């Protein structure tokens, strides 16, 4: 199951813009659009939204953002950051009024 996805990621990473540019390149390599249909959040198993402006994958339901580094999504939950937008808790004062 994982091997097929890994092969697709390797092809995408090696296929785009590999003109000998190393880490000194100022442009981030974007995600291969065809990968989006295969990628889901490892925590919720739900589809992710690609944000081209920040080159990140977003799970709006959980409020977490996965970085894309050199065209490869870093889907390790510990590497994700949380978004600022959080829904109010059920027991909060906002939900009681």
PDB file of N, CA, C and O in Angstrom, residues 16-95:
ATOM      1  N   UNK A  16      10.382  17.167 -11.465  1.00  0.00           N
ATOM      2  CA  UNK A  16      10.114  18.588 -11.654  1.00  0.00           C
ATOM      3  C   UNK A  16      11.276  19.480 -11.292  1.00  0.00           C
ATOM      4  O   UNK A  16      11.670  19.560 -10.149  1.00  0.00           O
ATOM      5  N   UNK A  17      11.793  20.200 -12.280  1.00  0.00           N
ATOM      6  CA  UNK A  17      12.757  21.259 -12.035  1.00  0.00           C
ATOM      7  C   UNK A  17      14.098  20.837 -11.492  1.00  0.00           C
ATOM      8  O   UNK A  17      14.736  21.618 -10.806  1.00  0.00           O
ATOM      9  N   UNK A  18      14.560  19.668 -11.752  1.00  0.00           N
ATOM     10  CA  UNK A  18      15.842  19.213 -11.228  1.00  0.00           C
ATOM     11  C   UNK A  18      16.998  19.646 -12.097  1.00  0.00           C
ATOM     12  O   UNK A  18      17.574  18.861 -12.811  1.00  0.00           O
ATOM     13  N   UNK A  19      17.328  20.941 -12.067  1.00  0.00           N
ATOM     14  CA  UNK A  19      18.415  21.456 -12.885  1.00  0.00           C
ATOM     15  C   UNK A  19      19.660  21.700 -12.061  1.00  0.00           C
ATOM     16  O   UNK A  19      20.350  22.694 -12.223  1.00  0.00           O
ATOM     17  N   UNK A  20      19.921  20.807 -11.106  1.00  0.00           N
ATOM     18  CA  UNK A  20      21.112  20.947 -10.295  1.00  0.00           C
ATOM     19  C   UNK A  20      20.989  21.992  -9.212  1.00  0.00           C
ATOM     20  O   UNK A  20      21.962  22.373  -8.605  1.00  0.00           O
ATOM     21  N   UNK A  21      19.763  22.481  -8.972  1.00  0.00           N
ATOM     22  CA  UNK A  21      19.577  23.474  -7.919  1.00  0.00           C
ATOM     23  C   UNK A  21      19.515  22.769  -6.584  1.00  0.00           C
ATOM     24  O   UNK A  21      18.722  21.865  -6.391  1.00  0.00           O
ATOM     25  N   UNK A  22      20.322  23.207  -5.664  1.00  0.00           N
ATOM     26  CA  UNK A  22      20.342  22.598  -4.339  1.00  0.00           C
ATOM     27  C   UNK A  22      19.464  23.370  -3.382  1.00  0.00           C
ATOM     28  O   UNK A  22      18.504  24.012  -3.764  1.00  0.00           O
ATOM     29  N   UNK A  23      19.837  23.353  -2.125  1.00  0.00           N
ATOM     30  CA  UNK A  23      19.062  24.021  -1.108  1.00  0.00           C
ATOM     31  C   UNK A  23      19.141  25.535  -1.237  1.00  0.00           C
ATOM     32  O   UNK A  23      18.336  26.243  -0.666  1.00  0.00           O
ATOM     33  N   UNK A  24      20.063  26.059  -1.991  1.00  0.00           N
ATOM     34  CA  UNK A  24      20.208  27.491  -2.155  1.00  0.00           C
ATOM     35  C   UNK A  24      19.152  28.110  -3.038  1.00  0.00           C
ATOM     36  O   UNK A  24      19.087  29.315  -3.167  1.00  0.00           O
ATOM     37  N   UNK A  25      18.309  27.327  -3.669  1.00  0.00           N
ATOM     38  CA  UNK A  25      17.270  27.845  -4.542  1.00  0.00           C
ATOM     39  C   UNK A  25      16.226  28.599  -3.729  1.00  0.00           C
ATOM     40  O   UNK A  25      15.767  28.134  -2.701  1.00  0.00           O
ATOM     41  N   UNK A  26      15.834  29.800  -4.205  1.00  0.00           N
ATOM     42  CA  UNK A  26      14.872  30.603  -3.460  1.00  0.00           C
ATOM     43  C   UNK A  26      13.434  30.190  -3.762  1.00  0.00           C
ATOM     44  O   UNK A  26      12.535  30.564  -3.033  1.00  0.00           O
ATOM     45  N   UNK A  27      13.186  29.462  -4.827  1.00  0.00           N
ATOM     46  CA  UNK A  27      11.838  29.039  -5.168  1.00  0.00           C
ATOM     47  C   UNK A  27      11.539  27.664  -4.598  1.00  0.00           C
ATOM     48  O   UNK A  27      12.312  26.732  -4.778  1.00  0.00           O
ATOM     49  N   UNK A  28      10.401  27.546  -3.922  1.00  0.00           N
ATOM     50  CA  UNK A  28       9.984  26.249  -3.382  1.00  0.00           C
ATOM     51  C   UNK A  28       9.397  25.421  -4.517  1.00  0.00           C
ATOM     52  O   UNK A  28       8.669  25.929  -5.351  1.00  0.00           O
ATOM     53  N   UNK A  29       9.729  24.150  -4.533  1.00  0.00           N
ATOM     54  CA  UNK A  29       9.191  23.271  -5.566  1.00  0.00           C
ATOM     55  C   UNK A  29       7.753  22.925  -5.183  1.00  0.00           C
ATOM     56  O   UNK A  29       7.494  22.423  -4.098  1.00  0.00           O
ATOM     57  N   UNK A  30       6.787  23.201  -6.071  1.00  0.00           N
ATOM     58  CA  UNK A  30       5.388  22.940  -5.743  1.00  0.00           C
ATOM     59  C   UNK A  30       5.054  21.455  -5.770  1.00  0.00           C
ATOM     60  O   UNK A  30       5.799  20.637  -6.307  1.00  0.00           O
ATOM     61  N   UNK A  31       3.907  21.151  -5.218  1.00  0.00           N
ATOM     62  CA  UNK A  31       3.394  19.782  -5.200  1.00  0.00           C
ATOM     63  C   UNK A  31       2.895  19.409  -6.580  1.00  0.00           C
ATOM     64  O   UNK A  31       2.286  20.222  -7.278  1.00  0.00           O
ATOM     65  N   UNK A  32       3.149  18.180  -6.987  1.00  0.00           N
ATOM     66  CA  UNK A  32       2.613  17.655  -8.239  1.00  0.00           C
ATOM     67  C   UNK A  32       1.090  17.538  -8.073  1.00  0.00           C
ATOM     68  O   UNK A  32       0.618  16.812  -7.194  1.00  0.00           O
ATOM     69  N   UNK A  33       0.295  18.262  -8.871  1.00  0.00           N
ATOM     70  CA  UNK A  33      -1.160  18.273  -8.687  1.00  0.00           C
ATOM     71  C   UNK A  33      -1.820  16.893  -8.734  1.00  0.00           C
ATOM     72  O   UNK A  33      -2.811  16.665  -8.042  1.00  0.00           O
ATOM     73  N   UNK A  34      -1.278  15.977  -9.500  1.00  0.00           N
ATOM     74  CA  UNK A  34      -1.891  14.644  -9.601  1.00  0.00           C
ATOM     75  C   UNK A  34      -1.801  13.861  -8.291  1.00  0.00           C
ATOM     76  O   UNK A  34      -2.532  12.889  -8.089  1.00  0.00           O
ATOM     77  N   UNK A  35      -0.923  14.284  -7.374  1.00  0.00           N
ATOM     78  CA  UNK A  35      -0.789  13.581  -6.095  1.00  0.00           C
ATOM     79  C   UNK A  35      -1.958  13.864  -5.147  1.00  0.00           C
ATOM     80  O   UNK A  35      -2.238  13.067  -4.256  1.00  0.00           O
ATOM     81  N   UNK A  36      -2.632  14.979  -5.333  1.00  0.00           N
ATOM     82  CA  UNK A  36      -3.696  15.370  -4.404  1.00  0.00           C
ATOM     83  C   UNK A  36      -4.794  14.329  -4.267  1.00  0.00           C
ATOM     84  O   UNK A  36      -5.358  14.160  -3.199  1.00  0.00           O
ATOM     85  N   UNK A  37      -5.089  13.620  -5.330  1.00  0.00           N
ATOM     86  CA  UNK A  37      -6.164  12.622  -5.233  1.00  0.00           C
ATOM     87  C   UNK A  37      -5.759  11.407  -4.396  1.00  0.00           C
ATOM     88  O   UNK A  37      -6.606  10.658  -3.945  1.00  0.00           O
ATOM     89  N   UNK A  38      -4.470  11.216  -4.148  1.00  0.00           N
ATOM     90  CA  UNK A  38      -3.987  10.090  -3.344  1.00  0.00           C
ATOM     91  C   UNK A  38      -3.701  10.462  -1.894  1.00  0.00           C
ATOM     92  O   UNK A  38      -3.643   9.594  -1.031  1.00  0.00           O
ATOM     93  N   UNK A  39      -3.482  11.733  -1.635  1.00  0.00           N
ATOM     94  CA  UNK A  39      -3.046  12.163  -0.309  1.00  0.00           C
ATOM     95  C   UNK A  39      -4.232  12.449   0.608  1.00  0.00           C
ATOM     96  O   UNK A  39      -5.163  13.150   0.229  1.00  0.00           O
ATOM     97  N   UNK A  40      -4.170  11.914   1.808  1.00  0.00           N
ATOM     98  CA  UNK A  40      -5.168  12.191   2.839  1.00  0.00           C
ATOM     99  C   UNK A  40      -4.423  12.481   4.137  1.00  0.00           C
ATOM    100  O   UNK A  40      -3.265  12.107   4.312  1.00  0.00           O
ATOM    101  N   UNK A  41      -5.091  13.141   5.053  1.00  0.00           N
ATOM    102  CA  UNK A  41      -4.504  13.429   6.355  1.00  0.00           C
ATOM    103  C   UNK A  41      -4.267  12.112   7.086  1.00  0.00           C
ATOM    104  O   UNK A  41      -5.163  11.269   7.159  1.00  0.00           O
ATOM    105  N   UNK A  42      -3.068  11.908   7.631  1.00  0.00           N
ATOM    106  CA  UNK A  42      -2.799  10.655   8.349  1.00  0.00           C
ATOM    107  C   UNK A  42      -3.596  10.528   9.647  1.00  0.00           C
ATOM    108  O   UNK A  42      -3.763   9.422  10.148  1.00  0.00           O
ATOM    109  N   UNK A  43      -4.107  11.626  10.168  1.00  0.00           N
ATOM    110  CA  UNK A  43      -4.875  11.573  11.412  1.00  0.00           C
ATOM    111  C   UNK A  43      -6.364  11.334  11.170  1.00  0.00           C
ATOM    112  O   UNK A  43      -6.970  10.483  11.810  1.00  0.00           O
ATOM    113  N   UNK A  44      -6.960  12.083  10.240  1.00  0.00           N
ATOM    114  CA  UNK A  44      -8.404  11.978  10.010  1.00  0.00           C
ATOM    115  C   UNK A  44      -8.769  11.116   8.812  1.00  0.00           C
ATOM    116  O   UNK A  44      -9.932  10.781   8.640  1.00  0.00           O
ATOM    117  N   UNK A  45      -7.793  10.816   7.964  1.00  0.00           N
ATOM    118  CA  UNK A  45      -8.016  10.055   6.722  1.00  0.00           C
ATOM    119  C   UNK A  45      -8.938  10.803   5.755  1.00  0.00           C
ATOM    120  O   UNK A  45      -9.580  10.216   4.907  1.00  0.00           O
ATOM    121  N   UNK A  46      -8.992  12.126   5.865  1.00  0.00           N
ATOM    122  CA  UNK A  46      -9.816  12.976   5.005  1.00  0.00           C
ATOM    123  C   UNK A  46      -8.937  13.670   3.967  1.00  0.00           C
ATOM    124  O   UNK A  46      -7.741  13.866   4.193  1.00  0.00           O
ATOM    125  N   UNK A  47      -9.516  14.077   2.831  1.00  0.00           N
ATOM    126  CA  UNK A  47      -8.736  14.786   1.808  1.00  0.00           C
ATOM    127  C   UNK A  47      -8.154  16.091   2.340  1.00  0.00           C
ATOM    128  O   UNK A  47      -8.680  16.691   3.279  1.00  0.00           O
ATOM    129  N   UNK A  48      -7.078  16.515   1.713  1.00  0.00           N
ATOM    130  CA  UNK A  48      -6.396  17.748   2.085  1.00  0.00           C
ATOM    131  C   UNK A  48      -6.552  18.780   0.981  1.00  0.00           C
ATOM    132  O   UNK A  48      -6.703  18.426  -0.188  1.00  0.00           O
ATOM    133  N   UNK A  49      -6.490  20.047   1.337  1.00  0.00           N
ATOM    134  CA  UNK A  49      -6.545  21.134   0.365  1.00  0.00           C
ATOM    135  C   UNK A  49      -5.130  21.668   0.179  1.00  0.00           C
ATOM    136  O   UNK A  49      -4.407  21.914   1.149  1.00  0.00           O
ATOM    137  N   UNK A  50      -4.727  21.842  -1.089  1.00  0.00           N
ATOM    138  CA  UNK A  50      -3.400  22.374  -1.387  1.00  0.00           C
ATOM    139  C   UNK A  50      -3.473  23.890  -1.468  1.00  0.00           C
ATOM    140  O   UNK A  50      -4.277  24.442  -2.216  1.00  0.00           O
ATOM    141  N   UNK A  51      -2.645  24.555  -0.701  1.00  0.00           N
ATOM    142  CA  UNK A  51      -2.555  26.012  -0.729  1.00  0.00           C
ATOM    143  C   UNK A  51      -1.292  26.382  -1.487  1.00  0.00           C
ATOM    144  O   UNK A  51      -0.180  26.238  -0.975  1.00  0.00           O
ATOM    145  N   UNK A  52      -1.490  26.838  -2.727  1.00  0.00           N
ATOM    146  CA  UNK A  52      -0.357  27.123  -3.602  1.00  0.00           C
ATOM    147  C   UNK A  52       0.486  28.291  -3.090  1.00  0.00           C
ATOM    148  O   UNK A  52       1.715  28.272  -3.196  1.00  0.00           O
ATOM    149  N   UNK A  53      -0.155  29.292  -2.494  1.00  0.00           N
ATOM    150  CA  UNK A  53       0.566  30.480  -2.027  1.00  0.00           C
ATOM    151  C   UNK A  53       1.599  30.147  -0.954  1.00  0.00           C
ATOM    152  O   UNK A  53       2.677  30.749  -0.915  1.00  0.00           O
ATOM    153  N   UNK A  54       1.274  29.188  -0.079  1.00  0.00           N
ATOM    154  CA  UNK A  54       2.196  28.826   1.000  1.00  0.00           C
ATOM    155  C   UNK A  54       2.872  27.480   0.773  1.00  0.00           C
ATOM    156  O   UNK A  54       3.738  27.088   1.559  1.00  0.00           O
ATOM    157  N   UNK A  55       2.466  26.779  -0.292  1.00  0.00           N
ATOM    158  CA  UNK A  55       3.006  25.462  -0.626  1.00  0.00           C
ATOM    159  C   UNK A  55       2.831  24.496   0.552  1.00  0.00           C
ATOM    160  O   UNK A  55       3.784  23.890   1.046  1.00  0.00           O
ATOM    161  N   UNK A  56       1.560  24.374   1.002  1.00  0.00           N
ATOM    162  CA  UNK A  56       1.230  23.524   2.140  1.00  0.00           C
ATOM    163  C   UNK A  56      -0.055  22.750   1.861  1.00  0.00           C
ATOM    164  O   UNK A  56      -0.872  23.150   1.034  1.00  0.00           O
ATOM    165  N   UNK A  57      -0.225  21.648   2.587  1.00  0.00           N
ATOM    166  CA  UNK A  57      -1.463  20.867   2.544  1.00  0.00           C
ATOM    167  C   UNK A  57      -2.227  21.150   3.827  1.00  0.00           C
ATOM    168  O   UNK A  57      -1.664  21.065   4.922  1.00  0.00           O
ATOM    169  N   UNK A  58      -3.520  21.464   3.690  1.00  0.00           N
ATOM    170  CA  UNK A  58      -4.307  21.913   4.827  1.00  0.00           C
ATOM    171  C   UNK A  58      -5.465  20.970   5.102  1.00  0.00           C
ATOM    172  O   UNK A  58      -6.207  20.600   4.194  1.00  0.00           O
ATOM    173  N   UNK A  59      -5.606  20.606   6.366  1.00  0.00           N
ATOM    174  CA  UNK A  59      -6.781  19.885   6.843  1.00  0.00           C
ATOM    175  C   UNK A  59      -7.586  20.908   7.630  1.00  0.00           C
ATOM    176  O   UNK A  59      -7.276  21.208   8.779  1.00  0.00           O
ATOM    177  N   UNK A  60      -8.615  21.470   6.997  1.00  0.00           N
ATOM    178  CA  UNK A  60      -9.396  22.523   7.635  1.00  0.00           C
ATOM    179  C   UNK A  60     -10.238  21.987   8.787  1.00  0.00           C
ATOM    180  O   UNK A  60     -10.500  22.699   9.751  1.00  0.00           O
ATOM    181  N   UNK A  61     -10.645  20.738   8.700  1.00  0.00           N
ATOM    182  CA  UNK A  61     -11.461  20.127   9.744  1.00  0.00           C
ATOM    183  C   UNK A  61     -10.721  20.067  11.080  1.00  0.00           C
ATOM    184  O   UNK A  61     -11.270  20.399  12.128  1.00  0.00           O
ATOM    185  N   UNK A  62      -9.455  19.659  11.049  1.00  0.00           N
ATOM    186  CA  UNK A  62      -8.658  19.562  12.269  1.00  0.00           C
ATOM    187  C   UNK A  62      -7.829  20.811  12.543  1.00  0.00           C
ATOM    188  O   UNK A  62      -7.255  20.946  13.621  1.00  0.00           O
ATOM    189  N   UNK A  63      -7.724  21.700  11.553  1.00  0.00           N
ATOM    190  CA  UNK A  63      -6.943  22.913  11.733  1.00  0.00           C
ATOM    191  C   UNK A  63      -5.448  22.675  11.760  1.00  0.00           C
ATOM    192  O   UNK A  63      -4.730  23.307  12.529  1.00  0.00           O
ATOM    193  N   UNK A  64      -4.969  21.759  10.907  1.00  0.00           N
ATOM    194  CA  UNK A  64      -3.535  21.494  10.842  1.00  0.00           C
ATOM    195  C   UNK A  64      -3.032  21.650   9.414  1.00  0.00           C
ATOM    196  O   UNK A  64      -3.775  21.466   8.449  1.00  0.00           O
ATOM    197  N   UNK A  65      -1.754  22.004   9.307  1.00  0.00           N
ATOM    198  CA  UNK A  65      -1.133  22.298   8.020  1.00  0.00           C
ATOM    199  C   UNK A  65       0.151  21.495   7.902  1.00  0.00           C
ATOM    200  O   UNK A  65       0.998  21.532   8.798  1.00  0.00           O
ATOM    201  N   UNK A  66       0.285  20.761   6.797  1.00  0.00           N
ATOM    202  CA  UNK A  66       1.482  19.961   6.538  1.00  0.00           C
ATOM    203  C   UNK A  66       2.372  20.696   5.522  1.00  0.00           C
ATOM    204  O   UNK A  66       1.898  21.103   4.463  1.00  0.00           O
ATOM    205  N   UNK A  67       3.667  20.834   5.804  1.00  0.00           N
ATOM    206  CA  UNK A  67       4.560  21.508   4.863  1.00  0.00           C
ATOM    207  C   UNK A  67       4.908  20.625   3.673  1.00  0.00           C
ATOM    208  O   UNK A  67       4.865  19.395   3.759  1.00  0.00           O
ATOM    209  N   UNK A  68       5.246  21.275   2.574  1.00  0.00           N
ATOM    210  CA  UNK A  68       5.756  20.571   1.392  1.00  0.00           C
ATOM    211  C   UNK A  68       7.184  21.055   1.195  1.00  0.00           C
ATOM    212  O   UNK A  68       7.433  22.247   1.028  1.00  0.00           O
ATOM    213  N   UNK A  69       8.125  20.127   1.245  1.00  0.00           N
ATOM    214  CA  UNK A  69       9.543  20.456   1.161  1.00  0.00           C
ATOM    215  C   UNK A  69      10.114  19.816  -0.090  1.00  0.00           C
ATOM    216  O   UNK A  69      10.053  18.601  -0.261  1.00  0.00           O
ATOM    217  N   UNK A  70      10.652  20.638  -0.974  1.00  0.00           N
ATOM    218  CA  UNK A  70      11.218  20.165  -2.248  1.00  0.00           C
ATOM    219  C   UNK A  70      10.216  19.320  -3.026  1.00  0.00           C
ATOM    220  O   UNK A  70      10.568  18.301  -3.622  1.00  0.00           O
ATOM    221  N   UNK A  71       8.944  19.706  -2.996  1.00  0.00           N
ATOM    222  CA  UNK A  71       7.913  19.004  -3.745  1.00  0.00           C
ATOM    223  C   UNK A  71       7.383  17.757  -3.061  1.00  0.00           C
ATOM    224  O   UNK A  71       6.520  17.079  -3.592  1.00  0.00           O
ATOM    225  N   UNK A  72       7.871  17.465  -1.853  1.00  0.00           N
ATOM    226  CA  UNK A  72       7.458  16.254  -1.141  1.00  0.00           C
ATOM    227  C   UNK A  72       6.692  16.654   0.123  1.00  0.00           C
ATOM    228  O   UNK A  72       7.231  17.357   0.977  1.00  0.00           O
ATOM    229  N   UNK A  73       5.443  16.207   0.249  1.00  0.00           N
ATOM    230  CA  UNK A  73       4.678  16.535   1.453  1.00  0.00           C
ATOM    231  C   UNK A  73       5.255  15.836   2.678  1.00  0.00           C
ATOM    232  O   UNK A  73       5.556  14.654   2.644  1.00  0.00           O
ATOM    233  N   UNK A  74       5.424  16.584   3.759  1.00  0.00           N
ATOM    234  CA  UNK A  74       5.869  16.020   5.024  1.00  0.00           C
ATOM    235  C   UNK A  74       4.601  15.742   5.834  1.00  0.00           C
ATOM    236  O   UNK A  74       4.050  16.626   6.471  1.00  0.00           O
ATOM    237  N   UNK A  75       4.145  14.502   5.784  1.00  0.00           N
ATOM    238  CA  UNK A  75       2.868  14.116   6.380  1.00  0.00           C
ATOM    239  C   UNK A  75       3.020  13.548   7.792  1.00  0.00           C
ATOM    240  O   UNK A  75       2.117  12.896   8.290  1.00  0.00           O
ATOM    241  N   UNK A  76       4.123  13.812   8.439  1.00  0.00           N
ATOM    242  CA  UNK A  76       4.322  13.372   9.811  1.00  0.00           C
ATOM    243  C   UNK A  76       3.565  14.349  10.715  1.00  0.00           C
ATOM    244  O   UNK A  76       3.821  15.560  10.671  1.00  0.00           O
ATOM    245  N   UNK A  77       2.617  13.854  11.508  1.00  0.00           N
ATOM    246  CA  UNK A  77       1.814  14.766  12.340  1.00  0.00           C
ATOM    247  C   UNK A  77       2.644  15.700  13.216  1.00  0.00           C
ATOM    248  O   UNK A  77       2.274  16.855  13.412  1.00  0.00           O
ATOM    249  N   UNK A  78       3.772  15.247  13.716  1.00  0.00           N
ATOM    250  CA  UNK A  78       4.621  16.098  14.554  1.00  0.00           C
ATOM    251  C   UNK A  78       5.231  17.258  13.764  1.00  0.00           C
ATOM    252  O   UNK A  78       5.625  18.264  14.349  1.00  0.00           O
ATOM    253  N   UNK A  79       5.329  17.125  12.444  1.00  0.00           N
ATOM    254  CA  UNK A  79       5.893  18.182  11.605  1.00  0.00           C
ATOM    255  C   UNK A  79       4.842  19.209  11.206  1.00  0.00           C
ATOM    256  O   UNK A  79       5.182  20.278  10.703  1.00  0.00           O
ATOM    257  N   UNK A  80       3.577  18.903  11.431  1.00  0.00           N
ATOM    258  CA  UNK A  80       2.490  19.805  11.056  1.00  0.00           C
ATOM    259  C   UNK A  80       2.391  20.949  12.060  1.00  0.00           C
ATOM    260  O   UNK A  80       2.812  20.839  13.205  1.00  0.00           O
ATOM    261  N   UNK A  81       1.842  22.058  11.584  1.00  0.00           N
ATOM    262  CA  UNK A  81       1.562  23.178  12.479  1.00  0.00           C
ATOM    263  C   UNK A  81       0.052  23.361  12.544  1.00  0.00           C
ATOM    264  O   UNK A  81      -0.673  22.911  11.665  1.00  0.00           O
ATOM    265  N   UNK A  82      -0.407  24.016  13.582  1.00  0.00           N
ATOM    266  CA  UNK A  82      -1.836  24.269  13.707  1.00  0.00           C
ATOM    267  C   UNK A  82      -2.162  25.637  13.126  1.00  0.00           C
ATOM    268  O   UNK A  82      -1.327  26.541  13.136  1.00  0.00           O
ATOM    269  N   UNK A  83      -3.385  25.763  12.621  1.00  0.00           N
ATOM    270  CA  UNK A  83      -3.838  27.051  12.115  1.00  0.00           C
ATOM    271  C   UNK A  83      -4.365  27.870  13.276  1.00  0.00           C
ATOM    272  O   UNK A  83      -4.657  27.341  14.352  1.00  0.00           O
ATOM    273  N   UNK A  84      -4.510  29.152  13.080  1.00  0.00           N
ATOM    274  CA  UNK A  84      -4.987  30.042  14.133  1.00  0.00           C
ATOM    275  C   UNK A  84      -6.479  29.877  14.389  1.00  0.00           C
ATOM    276  O   UNK A  84      -6.955  30.084  15.490  1.00  0.00           O
ATOM    277  N   UNK A  85      -7.221  29.498  13.359  1.00  0.00           N
ATOM    278  CA  UNK A  85      -8.671  29.396  13.463  1.00  0.00           C
ATOM    279  C   UNK A  85      -9.069  28.144  14.236  1.00  0.00           C
ATOM    280  O   UNK A  85      -8.777  27.033  13.838  1.00  0.00           O
ATOM    281  N   UNK A  86      -9.753  28.331  15.370  1.00  0.00           N
ATOM    282  CA  UNK A  86     -10.202  27.206  16.190  1.00  0.00           C
ATOM    283  C   UNK A  86     -11.686  27.393  16.490  1.00  0.00           C
ATOM    284  O   UNK A  86     -12.106  28.478  16.869  1.00  0.00           O
ATOM    285  N   UNK A  87     -12.502  26.337  16.350  1.00  0.00           N
ATOM    286  CA  UNK A  87     -13.917  26.455  16.692  1.00  0.00           C
ATOM    287  C   UNK A  87     -14.088  26.568  18.202  1.00  0.00           C
ATOM    288  O   UNK A  87     -13.269  26.050  18.965  1.00  0.00           O
ATOM    289  N   UNK A  88     -15.157  27.265  18.665  1.00  0.00           N
ATOM    290  CA  UNK A  88     -15.370  27.376  20.118  1.00  0.00           C
ATOM    291  C   UNK A  88     -15.681  26.019  20.730  1.00  0.00           C
ATOM    292  O   UNK A  88     -16.351  25.191  20.126  1.00  0.00           O
ATOM    293  N   UNK A  89     -15.185  25.805  21.939  1.00  0.00           N
ATOM    294  CA  UNK A  89     -15.430  24.548  22.647  1.00  0.00           C
ATOM    295  C   UNK A  89     -16.898  24.465  23.059  1.00  0.00           C
ATOM    296  O   UNK A  89     -17.562  25.484  23.255  1.00  0.00           O
ATOM    297  N   UNK A  90     -17.410  23.253  23.234  1.00  0.00           N
ATOM    298  CA  UNK A  90     -18.828  23.073  23.536  1.00  0.00           C
ATOM    299  C   UNK A  90     -19.228  23.690  24.864  1.00  0.00           C
ATOM    300  O   UNK A  90     -20.315  24.193  25.019  1.00  0.00           O
ATOM    301  N   UNK A  91     -18.390  23.671  25.855  1.00  0.00           N
ATOM    302  CA  UNK A  91     -18.725  24.185  27.174  1.00  0.00           C
ATOM    303  C   UNK A  91     -18.367  25.643  27.360  1.00  0.00           C
ATOM    304  O   UNK A  91     -18.488  26.175  28.450  1.00  0.00           O
ATOM    305  N   UNK A  92     -17.936  26.345  26.305  1.00  0.00           N
ATOM    306  CA  UNK A  92     -17.484  27.727  26.443  1.00  0.00           C
ATOM    307  C   UNK A  92     -18.663  28.686  26.596  1.00  0.00           C
ATOM    308  O   UNK A  92     -19.806  28.360  26.288  1.00  0.00           O
ATOM    309  N   UNK A  93     -18.364  29.915  27.039  1.00  0.00           N
ATOM    310  CA  UNK A  93     -19.397  30.938  27.228  1.00  0.00           C
ATOM    311  C   UNK A  93     -20.062  31.325  25.923  1.00  0.00           C
ATOM    312  O   UNK A  93     -21.237  31.662  25.895  1.00  0.00           O
ATOM    313  N   UNK A  94     -19.310  31.315  24.805  1.00  0.00           N
ATOM    314  CA  UNK A  94     -19.876  31.676  23.507  1.00  0.00           C
ATOM    315  C   UNK A  94     -20.987  30.743  23.082  1.00  0.00           C
ATOM    316  O   UNK A  94     -21.984  31.162  22.531  1.00  0.00           O
ATOM    317  N   UNK A  95     -20.822  29.440  23.334  1.00  0.00           N
ATOM    318  CA  UNK A  95     -21.809  28.465  22.899  1.00  0.00           C
ATOM    319  C   UNK A  95     -23.017  28.416  23.818  1.00  0.00           C
ATOM    320  O   UNK A  95     -24.061  27.928  23.453  1.00  0.00           O
TER     321      UNK A  95
END
